[in-house]
């Protein structure tokens, strides 16, 4: 039996590559970038005025303290600014490439077709956004391994990148073992349950742009489970939930990496791989155990394969007193509270099958067995349901 940290390290050590693919920009949200994105030109590609005022060349400024320039009738783009002249500009307007100063209207005096100001008000690139201020051509703007969100899609569009090279998603399959389980959407009686775990896994995968390829519900009989496992060993990742013995999986040719973790409700958790390179995770069938297992182990494996840092908890002050109820590290649904700073509190929880509490939670805390009781303001590890990077 190993710690959660050691389990995540061993899972990450079994990472592999699933290759890359090119997808349209509009379908790239949530995907992981597989190449560096560079600026195709300077950004912005032109000078732009940042204030209402008058544009000049600093090279036209004389040595006298008071400066006076005739106003040009030129309009840019289309017409160049004559030497020794000033051009009246509005905030946001484009500027000729050789203009490098904007004098604001507050700093100047316009009269009889001329504009006057004092030279101590002049600094190169003042009151303007110069070409290349944001990025120079060739600068790396996005690094490989970045999960693309809406703000990245806007940048890619501005760069003219309409096809994006991303990490190819893995083939993932799922098996739920349970005599009482039924497919959601089909009729159930009072002794039957709709399988929620397949959709828990589906939801986590979709956060990374991955679709669950196949899902099976089988009785809790070794022969039925093994019959379902065999075709799934062509996948990259197989997740099995339920009261399934590791022996049942290993008899299908899957080699054990580790068995059991020191954590409630994740235990017993088993991890191995097949000769076909399929990674296999075996979890308890309780819904919260699957939620915790997907968050800690499935997500860590996906991130490791794509070169994204594995998940690390936030350390947040705990709000209340809590007494440990298990001899192992305990994961509990928790909510964030903004009260005199960000804090976290455990939610009322009716056990590992309580999906209503986990749906109200922002994530889960880990009550370490070594910590004993938790006291108010004690820092506690918090795992948000949704990672921000």
PDB file of N, CA and C in Angstrom, residues 173-177 225 229 238-242 244 249 280-284:
ATOM      1  N   UNK A 173     -11.531   3.521 -22.654  1.00  0.00           N
ATOM      2  CA  UNK A 173     -12.708   2.669 -22.500  1.00  0.00           C
ATOM      3  C   UNK A 173     -12.999   2.466 -21.016  1.00  0.00           C
ATOM      4  N   UNK A 174     -14.255   2.081 -20.747  1.00  0.00           N
ATOM      5  CA  UNK A 174     -14.730   2.011 -19.360  1.00  0.00           C
ATOM      6  C   UNK A 174     -15.572   0.767 -19.159  1.00  0.00           C
ATOM      7  N   UNK A 175     -15.372   0.128 -18.017  1.00  0.00           N
ATOM      8  CA  UNK A 175     -16.181  -1.029 -17.623  1.00  0.00           C
ATOM      9  C   UNK A 175     -16.703  -0.795 -16.216  1.00  0.00           C
ATOM     10  N   UNK A 176     -18.024  -0.901 -16.043  1.00  0.00           N
ATOM     11  CA  UNK A 176     -18.645  -0.859 -14.715  1.00  0.00           C
ATOM     12  C   UNK A 176     -19.146  -2.253 -14.394  1.00  0.00           C
ATOM     13  N   UNK A 177     -18.699  -2.781 -13.273  1.00  0.00           N
ATOM     14  CA  UNK A 177     -19.119  -4.120 -12.853  1.00  0.00           C
ATOM     15  C   UNK A 177     -20.089  -3.985 -11.683  1.00  0.00           C
ATOM     16  N   UNK A 225     -16.544 -10.218 -16.601  1.00  0.00           N
ATOM     17  CA  UNK A 225     -15.614  -9.079 -16.540  1.00  0.00           C
ATOM     18  C   UNK A 225     -14.448  -9.301 -17.496  1.00  0.00           C
ATOM     19  N   UNK A 229     -13.050  -7.187 -20.681  1.00  0.00           N
ATOM     20  CA  UNK A 229     -11.699  -6.610 -20.651  1.00  0.00           C
ATOM     21  C   UNK A 229     -10.954  -6.866 -21.951  1.00  0.00           C
ATOM     22  N   UNK A 238      -7.817   1.986 -19.916  1.00  0.00           N
ATOM     23  CA  UNK A 238      -9.024   1.273 -19.507  1.00  0.00           C
ATOM     24  C   UNK A 238      -9.272   1.542 -18.033  1.00  0.00           C
ATOM     25  N   UNK A 239     -10.458   2.047 -17.711  1.00  0.00           N
ATOM     26  CA  UNK A 239     -10.861   2.297 -16.328  1.00  0.00           C
ATOM     27  C   UNK A 239     -11.960   1.303 -15.970  1.00  0.00           C
ATOM     28  N   UNK A 240     -11.762   0.576 -14.873  1.00  0.00           N
ATOM     29  CA  UNK A 240     -12.733  -0.421 -14.406  1.00  0.00           C
ATOM     30  C   UNK A 240     -13.195  -0.024 -13.018  1.00  0.00           C
ATOM     31  N   UNK A 241     -14.506  -0.010 -12.806  1.00  0.00           N
ATOM     32  CA  UNK A 241     -15.074   0.331 -11.502  1.00  0.00           C
ATOM     33  C   UNK A 241     -15.938  -0.817 -10.998  1.00  0.00           C
ATOM     34  N   UNK A 242     -15.845  -1.063  -9.718  1.00  0.00           N
ATOM     35  CA  UNK A 242     -16.688  -2.093  -9.126  1.00  0.00           C
ATOM     36  C   UNK A 242     -15.897  -3.020  -8.228  1.00  0.00           C
ATOM     37  N   UNK A 244     -14.099  -5.657  -8.221  1.00  0.00           N
ATOM     38  CA  UNK A 244     -13.339  -6.508  -9.127  1.00  0.00           C
ATOM     39  C   UNK A 244     -11.983  -6.797  -8.507  1.00  0.00           C
ATOM     40  N   UNK A 249      -8.180  -9.171 -13.357  1.00  0.00           N
ATOM     41  CA  UNK A 249      -7.568  -8.348 -14.401  1.00  0.00           C
ATOM     42  C   UNK A 249      -6.242  -8.956 -14.843  1.00  0.00           C
ATOM     43  N   UNK A 280      -4.234   0.275 -17.222  1.00  0.00           N
ATOM     44  CA  UNK A 280      -5.484  -0.177 -16.624  1.00  0.00           C
ATOM     45  C   UNK A 280      -5.566   0.336 -15.193  1.00  0.00           C
ATOM     46  N   UNK A 281      -6.682   1.012 -14.871  1.00  0.00           N
ATOM     47  CA  UNK A 281      -6.946   1.493 -13.520  1.00  0.00           C
ATOM     48  C   UNK A 281      -8.195   0.805 -12.997  1.00  0.00           C
ATOM     49  N   UNK A 282      -8.080   0.248 -11.812  1.00  0.00           N
ATOM     50  CA  UNK A 282      -9.176  -0.463 -11.160  1.00  0.00           C
ATOM     51  C   UNK A 282      -9.561   0.302  -9.903  1.00  0.00           C
ATOM     52  N   UNK A 283     -10.819   0.727  -9.833  1.00  0.00           N
ATOM     53  CA  UNK A 283     -11.304   1.550  -8.721  1.00  0.00           C
ATOM     54  C   UNK A 283     -12.504   0.902  -8.055  1.00  0.00           C
ATOM     55  N   UNK A 284     -12.789   1.287  -6.799  1.00  0.00           N
ATOM     56  CA  UNK A 284     -14.055   0.871  -6.184  1.00  0.00           C
ATOM     57  C   UNK A 284     -15.225   1.453  -6.962  1.00  0.00           C
TER      58      UNK A 284
END
